[in-house]
mmCIF file of C-alpha atoms in Angstrom:
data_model
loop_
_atom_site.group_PDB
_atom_site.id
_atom_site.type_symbol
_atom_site.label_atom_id
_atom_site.label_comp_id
_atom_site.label_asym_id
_atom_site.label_seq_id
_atom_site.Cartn_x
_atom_site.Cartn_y
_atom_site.Cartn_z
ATOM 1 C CA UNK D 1 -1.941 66.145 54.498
ATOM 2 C CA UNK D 2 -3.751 62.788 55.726
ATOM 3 C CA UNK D 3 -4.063 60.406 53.116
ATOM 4 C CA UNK D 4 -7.714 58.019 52.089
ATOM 5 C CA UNK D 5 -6.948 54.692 53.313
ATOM 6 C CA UNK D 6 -7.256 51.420 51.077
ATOM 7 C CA UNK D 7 -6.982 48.093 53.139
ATOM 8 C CA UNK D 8 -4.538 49.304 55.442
ATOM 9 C CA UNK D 9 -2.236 51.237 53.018
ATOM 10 C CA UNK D 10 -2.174 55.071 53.402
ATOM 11 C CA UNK D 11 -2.481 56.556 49.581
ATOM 12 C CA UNK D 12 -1.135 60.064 49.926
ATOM 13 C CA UNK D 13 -2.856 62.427 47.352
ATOM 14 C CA UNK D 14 -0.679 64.084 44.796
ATOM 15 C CA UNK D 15 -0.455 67.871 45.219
ATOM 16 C CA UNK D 16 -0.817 69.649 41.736
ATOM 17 C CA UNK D 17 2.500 70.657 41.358
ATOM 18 C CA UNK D 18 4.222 67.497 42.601
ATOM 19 C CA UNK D 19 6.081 65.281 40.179
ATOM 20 C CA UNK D 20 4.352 62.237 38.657
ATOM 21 C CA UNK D 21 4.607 58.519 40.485
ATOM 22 C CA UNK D 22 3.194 55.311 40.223
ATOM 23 C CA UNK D 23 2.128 52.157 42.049
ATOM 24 C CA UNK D 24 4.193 49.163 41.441
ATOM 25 C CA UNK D 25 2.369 46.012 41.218
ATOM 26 C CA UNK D 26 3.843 42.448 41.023
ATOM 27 C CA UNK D 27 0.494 40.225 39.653
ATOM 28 C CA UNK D 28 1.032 36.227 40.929
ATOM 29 C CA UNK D 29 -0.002 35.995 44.539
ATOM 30 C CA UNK D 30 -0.161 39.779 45.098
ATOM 31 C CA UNK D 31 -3.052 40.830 42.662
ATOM 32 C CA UNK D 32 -4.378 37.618 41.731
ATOM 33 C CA UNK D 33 -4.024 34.528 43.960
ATOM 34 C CA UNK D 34 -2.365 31.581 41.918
ATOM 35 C CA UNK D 35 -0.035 31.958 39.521
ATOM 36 C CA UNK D 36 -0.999 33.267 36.274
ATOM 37 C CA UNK D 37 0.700 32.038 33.804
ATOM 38 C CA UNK D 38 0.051 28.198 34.918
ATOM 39 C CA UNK D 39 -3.107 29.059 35.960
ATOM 40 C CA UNK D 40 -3.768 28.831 31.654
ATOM 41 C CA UNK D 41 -2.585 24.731 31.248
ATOM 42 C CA UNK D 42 -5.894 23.507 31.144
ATOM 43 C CA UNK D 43 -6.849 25.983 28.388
ATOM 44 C CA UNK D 44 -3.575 25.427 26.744
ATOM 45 C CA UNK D 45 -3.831 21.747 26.961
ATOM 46 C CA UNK D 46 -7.847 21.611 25.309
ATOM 47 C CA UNK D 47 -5.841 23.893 22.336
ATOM 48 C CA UNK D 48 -3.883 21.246 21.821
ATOM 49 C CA UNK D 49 -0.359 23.168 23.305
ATOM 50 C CA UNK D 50 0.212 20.724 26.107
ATOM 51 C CA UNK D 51 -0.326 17.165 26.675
ATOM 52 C CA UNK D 52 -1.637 15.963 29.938
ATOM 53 C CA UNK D 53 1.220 14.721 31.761
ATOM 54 C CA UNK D 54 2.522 18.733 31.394
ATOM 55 C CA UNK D 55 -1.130 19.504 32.650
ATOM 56 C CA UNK D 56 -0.172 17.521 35.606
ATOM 57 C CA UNK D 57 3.014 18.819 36.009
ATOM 58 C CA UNK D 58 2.180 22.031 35.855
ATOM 59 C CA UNK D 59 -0.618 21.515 38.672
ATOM 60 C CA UNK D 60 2.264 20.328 40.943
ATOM 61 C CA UNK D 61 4.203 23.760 40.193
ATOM 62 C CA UNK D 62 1.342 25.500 41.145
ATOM 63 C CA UNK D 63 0.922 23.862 44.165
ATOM 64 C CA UNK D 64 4.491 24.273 45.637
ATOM 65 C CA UNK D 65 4.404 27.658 44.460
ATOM 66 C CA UNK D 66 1.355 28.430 46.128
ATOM 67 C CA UNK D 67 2.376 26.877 49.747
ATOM 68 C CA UNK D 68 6.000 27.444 49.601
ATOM 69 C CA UNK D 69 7.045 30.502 47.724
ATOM 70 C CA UNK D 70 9.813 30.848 44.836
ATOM 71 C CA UNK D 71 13.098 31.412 46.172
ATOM 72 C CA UNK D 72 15.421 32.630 43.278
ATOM 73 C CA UNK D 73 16.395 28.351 42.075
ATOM 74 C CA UNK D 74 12.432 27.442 42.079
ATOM 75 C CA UNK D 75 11.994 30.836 39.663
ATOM 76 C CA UNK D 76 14.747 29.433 37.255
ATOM 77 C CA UNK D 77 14.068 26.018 37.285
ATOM 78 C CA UNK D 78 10.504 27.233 36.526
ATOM 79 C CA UNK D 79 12.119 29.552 33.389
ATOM 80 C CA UNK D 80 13.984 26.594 32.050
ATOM 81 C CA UNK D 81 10.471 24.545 32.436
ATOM 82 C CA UNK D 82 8.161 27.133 30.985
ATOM 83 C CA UNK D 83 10.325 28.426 28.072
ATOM 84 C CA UNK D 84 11.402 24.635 26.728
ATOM 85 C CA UNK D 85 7.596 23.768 27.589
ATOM 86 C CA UNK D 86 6.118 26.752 25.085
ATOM 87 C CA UNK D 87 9.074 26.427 22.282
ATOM 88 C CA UNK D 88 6.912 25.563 19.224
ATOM 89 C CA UNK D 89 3.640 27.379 20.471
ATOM 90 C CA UNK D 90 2.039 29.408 17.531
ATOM 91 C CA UNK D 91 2.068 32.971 19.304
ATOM 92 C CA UNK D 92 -1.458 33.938 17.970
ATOM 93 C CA UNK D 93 -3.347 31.085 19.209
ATOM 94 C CA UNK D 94 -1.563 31.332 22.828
ATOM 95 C CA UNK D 95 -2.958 34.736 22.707
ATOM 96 C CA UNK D 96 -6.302 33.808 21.343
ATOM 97 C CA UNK D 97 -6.304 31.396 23.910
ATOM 98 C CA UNK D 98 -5.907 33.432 26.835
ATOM 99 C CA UNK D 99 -8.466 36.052 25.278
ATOM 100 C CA UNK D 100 -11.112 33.711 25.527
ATOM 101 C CA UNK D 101 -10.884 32.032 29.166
ATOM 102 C CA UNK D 102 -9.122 35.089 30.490
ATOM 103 C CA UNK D 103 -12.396 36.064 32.517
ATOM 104 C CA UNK D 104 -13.020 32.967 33.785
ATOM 105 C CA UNK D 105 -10.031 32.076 34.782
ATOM 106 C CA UNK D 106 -8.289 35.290 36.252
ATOM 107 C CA UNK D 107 -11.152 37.016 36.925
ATOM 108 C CA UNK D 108 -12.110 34.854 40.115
ATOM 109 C CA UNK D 109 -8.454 35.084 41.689
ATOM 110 C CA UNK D 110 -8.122 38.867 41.516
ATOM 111 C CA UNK D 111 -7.946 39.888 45.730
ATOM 112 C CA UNK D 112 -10.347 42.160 46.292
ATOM 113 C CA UNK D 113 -8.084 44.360 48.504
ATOM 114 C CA UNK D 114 -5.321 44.768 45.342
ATOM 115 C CA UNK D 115 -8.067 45.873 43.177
ATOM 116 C CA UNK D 116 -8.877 48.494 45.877
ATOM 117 C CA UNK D 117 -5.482 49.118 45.930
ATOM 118 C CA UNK D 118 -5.306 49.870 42.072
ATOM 119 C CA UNK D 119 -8.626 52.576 42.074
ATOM 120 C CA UNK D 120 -7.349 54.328 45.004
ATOM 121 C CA UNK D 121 -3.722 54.577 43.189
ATOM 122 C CA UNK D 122 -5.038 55.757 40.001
ATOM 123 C CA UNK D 123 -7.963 58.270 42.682
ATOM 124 C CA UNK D 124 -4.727 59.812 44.001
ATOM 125 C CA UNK D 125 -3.055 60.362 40.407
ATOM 126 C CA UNK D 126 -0.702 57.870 40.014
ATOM 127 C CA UNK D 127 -0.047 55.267 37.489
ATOM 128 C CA UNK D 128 -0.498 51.724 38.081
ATOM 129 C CA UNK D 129 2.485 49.430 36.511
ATOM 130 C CA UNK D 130 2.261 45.676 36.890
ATOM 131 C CA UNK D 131 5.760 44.188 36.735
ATOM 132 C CA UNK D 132 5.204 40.740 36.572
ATOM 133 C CA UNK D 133 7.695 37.410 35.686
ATOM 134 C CA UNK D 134 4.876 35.389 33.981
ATOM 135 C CA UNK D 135 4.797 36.042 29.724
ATOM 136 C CA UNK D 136 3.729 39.182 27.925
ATOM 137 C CA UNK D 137 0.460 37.184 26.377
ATOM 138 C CA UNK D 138 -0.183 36.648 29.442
ATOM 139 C CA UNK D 139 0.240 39.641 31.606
ATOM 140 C CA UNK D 140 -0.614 42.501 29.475
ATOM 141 C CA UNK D 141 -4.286 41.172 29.014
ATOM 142 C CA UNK D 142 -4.977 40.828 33.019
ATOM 143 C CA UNK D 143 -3.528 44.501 32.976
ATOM 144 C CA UNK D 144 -5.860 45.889 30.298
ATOM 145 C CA UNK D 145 -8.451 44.031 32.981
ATOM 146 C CA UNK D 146 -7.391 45.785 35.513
ATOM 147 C CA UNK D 147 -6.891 48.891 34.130
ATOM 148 C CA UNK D 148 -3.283 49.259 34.718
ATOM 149 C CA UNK D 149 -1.533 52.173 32.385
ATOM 150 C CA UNK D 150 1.834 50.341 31.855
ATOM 151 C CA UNK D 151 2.688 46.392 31.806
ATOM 152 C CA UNK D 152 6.632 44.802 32.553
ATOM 153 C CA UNK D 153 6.608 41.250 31.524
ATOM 154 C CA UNK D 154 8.695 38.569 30.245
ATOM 155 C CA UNK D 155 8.832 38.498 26.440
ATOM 156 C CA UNK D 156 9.532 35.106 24.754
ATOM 157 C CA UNK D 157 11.393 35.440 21.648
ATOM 158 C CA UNK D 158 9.384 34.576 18.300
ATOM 159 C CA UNK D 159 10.789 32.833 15.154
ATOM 160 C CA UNK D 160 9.749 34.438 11.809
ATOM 161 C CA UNK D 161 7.109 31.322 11.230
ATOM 162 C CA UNK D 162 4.984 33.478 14.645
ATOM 163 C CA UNK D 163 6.154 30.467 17.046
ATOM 164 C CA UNK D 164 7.787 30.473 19.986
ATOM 165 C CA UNK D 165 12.039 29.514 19.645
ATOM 166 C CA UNK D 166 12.275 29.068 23.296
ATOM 167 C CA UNK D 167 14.898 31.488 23.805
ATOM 168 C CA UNK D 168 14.082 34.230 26.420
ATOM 169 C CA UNK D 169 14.349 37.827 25.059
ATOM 170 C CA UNK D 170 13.560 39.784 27.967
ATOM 171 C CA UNK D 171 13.166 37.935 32.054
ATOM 172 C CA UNK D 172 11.383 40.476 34.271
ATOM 173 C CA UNK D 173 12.576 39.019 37.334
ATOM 174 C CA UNK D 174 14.720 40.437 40.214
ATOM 175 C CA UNK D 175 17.007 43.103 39.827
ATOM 176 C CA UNK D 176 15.767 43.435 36.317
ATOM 177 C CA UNK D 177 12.287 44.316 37.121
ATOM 178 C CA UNK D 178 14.305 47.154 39.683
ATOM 179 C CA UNK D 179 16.301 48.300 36.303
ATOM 180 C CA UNK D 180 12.469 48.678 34.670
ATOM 181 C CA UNK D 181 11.193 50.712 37.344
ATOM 182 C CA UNK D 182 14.057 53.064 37.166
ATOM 183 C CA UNK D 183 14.198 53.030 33.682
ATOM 184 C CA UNK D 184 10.322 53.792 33.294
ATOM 185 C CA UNK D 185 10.663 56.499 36.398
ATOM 186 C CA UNK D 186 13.658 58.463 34.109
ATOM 187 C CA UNK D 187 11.226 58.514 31.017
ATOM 188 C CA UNK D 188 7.858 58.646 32.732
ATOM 189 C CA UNK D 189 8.982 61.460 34.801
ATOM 190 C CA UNK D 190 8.415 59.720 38.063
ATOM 191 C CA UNK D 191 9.222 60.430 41.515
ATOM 192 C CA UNK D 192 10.859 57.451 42.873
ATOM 193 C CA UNK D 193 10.577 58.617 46.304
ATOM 194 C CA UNK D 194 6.655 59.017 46.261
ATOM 195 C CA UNK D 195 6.024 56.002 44.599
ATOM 196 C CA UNK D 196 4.893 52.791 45.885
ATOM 197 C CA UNK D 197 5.441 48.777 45.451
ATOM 198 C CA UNK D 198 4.036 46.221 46.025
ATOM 199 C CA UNK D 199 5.205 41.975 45.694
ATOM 200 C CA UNK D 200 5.011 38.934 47.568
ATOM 201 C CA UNK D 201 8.398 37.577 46.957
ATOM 202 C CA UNK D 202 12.148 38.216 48.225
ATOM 203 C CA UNK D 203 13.387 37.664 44.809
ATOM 204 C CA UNK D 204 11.715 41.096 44.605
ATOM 205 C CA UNK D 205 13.589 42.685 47.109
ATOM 206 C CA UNK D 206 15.232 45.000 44.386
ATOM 207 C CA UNK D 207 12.431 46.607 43.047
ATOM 208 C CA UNK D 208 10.804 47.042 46.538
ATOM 209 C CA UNK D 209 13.726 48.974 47.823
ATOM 210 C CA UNK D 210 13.895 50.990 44.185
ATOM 211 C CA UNK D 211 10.594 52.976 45.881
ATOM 212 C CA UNK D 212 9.983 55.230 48.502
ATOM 213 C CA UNK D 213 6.674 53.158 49.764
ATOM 214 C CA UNK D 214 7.423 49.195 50.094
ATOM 215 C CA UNK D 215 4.760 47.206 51.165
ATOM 216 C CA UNK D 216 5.042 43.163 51.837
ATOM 217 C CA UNK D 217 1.933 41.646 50.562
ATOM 218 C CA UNK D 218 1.189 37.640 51.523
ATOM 219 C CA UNK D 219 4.718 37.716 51.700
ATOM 220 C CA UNK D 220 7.129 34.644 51.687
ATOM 221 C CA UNK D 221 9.266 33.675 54.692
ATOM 222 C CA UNK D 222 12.220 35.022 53.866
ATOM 223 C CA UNK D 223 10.581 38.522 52.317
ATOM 224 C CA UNK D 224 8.533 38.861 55.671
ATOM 225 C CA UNK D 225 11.853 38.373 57.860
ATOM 226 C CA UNK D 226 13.397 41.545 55.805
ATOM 227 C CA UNK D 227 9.780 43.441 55.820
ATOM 228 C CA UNK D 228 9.641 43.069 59.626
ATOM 229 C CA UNK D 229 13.450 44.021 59.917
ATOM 230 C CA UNK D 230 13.151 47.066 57.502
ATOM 231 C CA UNK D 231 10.023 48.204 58.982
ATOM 232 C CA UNK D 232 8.118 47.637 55.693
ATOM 233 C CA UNK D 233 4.302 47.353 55.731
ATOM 234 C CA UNK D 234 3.322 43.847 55.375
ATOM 235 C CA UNK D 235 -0.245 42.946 53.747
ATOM 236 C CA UNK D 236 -2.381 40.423 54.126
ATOM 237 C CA UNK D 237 -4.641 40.014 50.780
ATOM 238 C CA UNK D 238 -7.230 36.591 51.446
ATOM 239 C CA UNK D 239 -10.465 37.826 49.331
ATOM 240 C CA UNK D 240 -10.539 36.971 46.091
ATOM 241 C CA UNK D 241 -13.603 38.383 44.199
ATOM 242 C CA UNK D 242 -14.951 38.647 40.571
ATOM 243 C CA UNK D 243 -13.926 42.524 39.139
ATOM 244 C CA UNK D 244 -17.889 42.580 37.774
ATOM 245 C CA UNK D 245 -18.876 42.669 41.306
ATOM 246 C CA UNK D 246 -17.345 45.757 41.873
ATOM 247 C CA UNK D 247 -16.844 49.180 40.419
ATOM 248 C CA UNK D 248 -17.661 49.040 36.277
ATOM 249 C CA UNK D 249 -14.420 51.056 35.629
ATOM 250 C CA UNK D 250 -12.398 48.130 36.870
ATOM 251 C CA UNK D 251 -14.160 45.659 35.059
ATOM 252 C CA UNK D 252 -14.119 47.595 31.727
ATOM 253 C CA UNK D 253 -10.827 49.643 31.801
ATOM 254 C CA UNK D 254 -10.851 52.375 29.900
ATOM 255 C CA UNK D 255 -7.675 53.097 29.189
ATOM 256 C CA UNK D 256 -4.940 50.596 27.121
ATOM 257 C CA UNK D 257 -1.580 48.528 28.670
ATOM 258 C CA UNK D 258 1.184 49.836 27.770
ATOM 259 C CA UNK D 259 4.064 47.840 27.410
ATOM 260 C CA UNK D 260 7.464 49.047 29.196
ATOM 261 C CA UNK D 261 9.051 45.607 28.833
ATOM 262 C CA UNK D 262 9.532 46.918 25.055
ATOM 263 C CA UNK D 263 11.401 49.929 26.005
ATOM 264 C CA UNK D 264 13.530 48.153 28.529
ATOM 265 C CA UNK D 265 14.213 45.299 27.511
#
């Protein structure tokens, strides 16, 4: 059977009898173009979070990030700066934060051909996962945005006063966002084999060869040397656009984030 087509990717329909799958979706710089969890210091820094020397520092991150890649020492030296940066945060008014600017700030970066990418997923019958590095108060609001059915995120440990110790409970990042995926395929029932991934990094590498249907997207140097030697679709996504200015069921999801990162972490 011929598949429908979304921006280049063949999306195989699920025959009625098959077993269940699922798309998985990294989020920074392969559903939304910046990263999203820095993409927040301004809005952190006018709730009175960050000063503005992090503001600026976090800018530069950004920017390296954005030309360069992470390779896997940028992605730790960015989890040693992120989790000593938030230590103290109140965890309520992060998320409060994040409620409040999340349209207007995420909203604009989201490629247009991911979010094609997601409705065609969930046409065919699968579920839509986004495994992501950035934080839990983060992530699991874009993916309530975008409609995704299950979330993978990092979770921060919290103090019994609802702030932030620093410490890391859970990193969803490498071969631990691979050990998700399998762990969410044995209790979701998921076909490994028939399901799909998507991620602009090597440091994702793992979880890409966890599926049957790796795809490259905006990929880094060394991702698109092993994409091109595996024989792995590679994606180009360049078109950011507002979710309102397409289909309503994207822009008002109707169904909640659910958080894996709780079961498997």
């Amino acid at each position: 059977m011929v598949g429908a087509y979304a921006r280049g990717v063949e999306i195989q329909p699920l025959p009625h009898s098959s077993p269940r799958t699922a798309a998985f979706f990294d989020l920074d710089k392969t559903v939304i173009a910046k990263s999203s969890t820095l993409t927040f210091s301004k809005s952190f820094y006018h709730g009175g979070l960050i000063n503005r020397r992090a503001v600026l520092r976090t800018a530069y991150t950004q920017f390296i990030y954005l030309v360069g890649g992470a390779d896997h020492d940028q992605m730790e030296r960015m989890r040693e700066y992120l989790s000593s940066l938030c230590k103290g945060w109140n965890v309520q008014q992060v998320r409060e934060i994040v409620a409040e600017t999340l349209h207007d700030l995420i909203d604009p970066l989201i490629y247009d051909e991911a979010a094609s990418l997601i409705e065609a997923h969930h046409t065919a019958g699968r579920d839509v996962v986004i495994v992501s590095t950035s934080g839990a108060e983060v992530v699991e609001p874009i993916g309530e945005m975008l409609g995704a059915d299950r979330v993978v995120a990092t979770r921060m440990v919290i103090g019994e006063d609802g702030c932030f110790t620093g410490e890391i409970g859970y990193y969803a990042y490498g071969p631990t966002k691979a050990e998700a995926v399998r762990e969410l395929a044995e209790s979701e029932g998921y076909d490994l084999a028939r399901c799909y991934a998507y991620s602009d990094s090597v440091t994702d590498i793992p979880m890409l060869e966890a599926v049957g249907h790796p795809h490259a997207v905006n990929p880094d140097r060394a991702l698109r040397r092993e994409a091109v030697a595996r024989e792995w679709p590679v994606l180009v996504f360049n078109r950011p656009v507002r979710l309102k200015q397409r289909l309503p069921g994207l822009s008002m999801p109707t169904r909640p984030a659910l958080v894996a990162a709780a079961a498997v972490g």
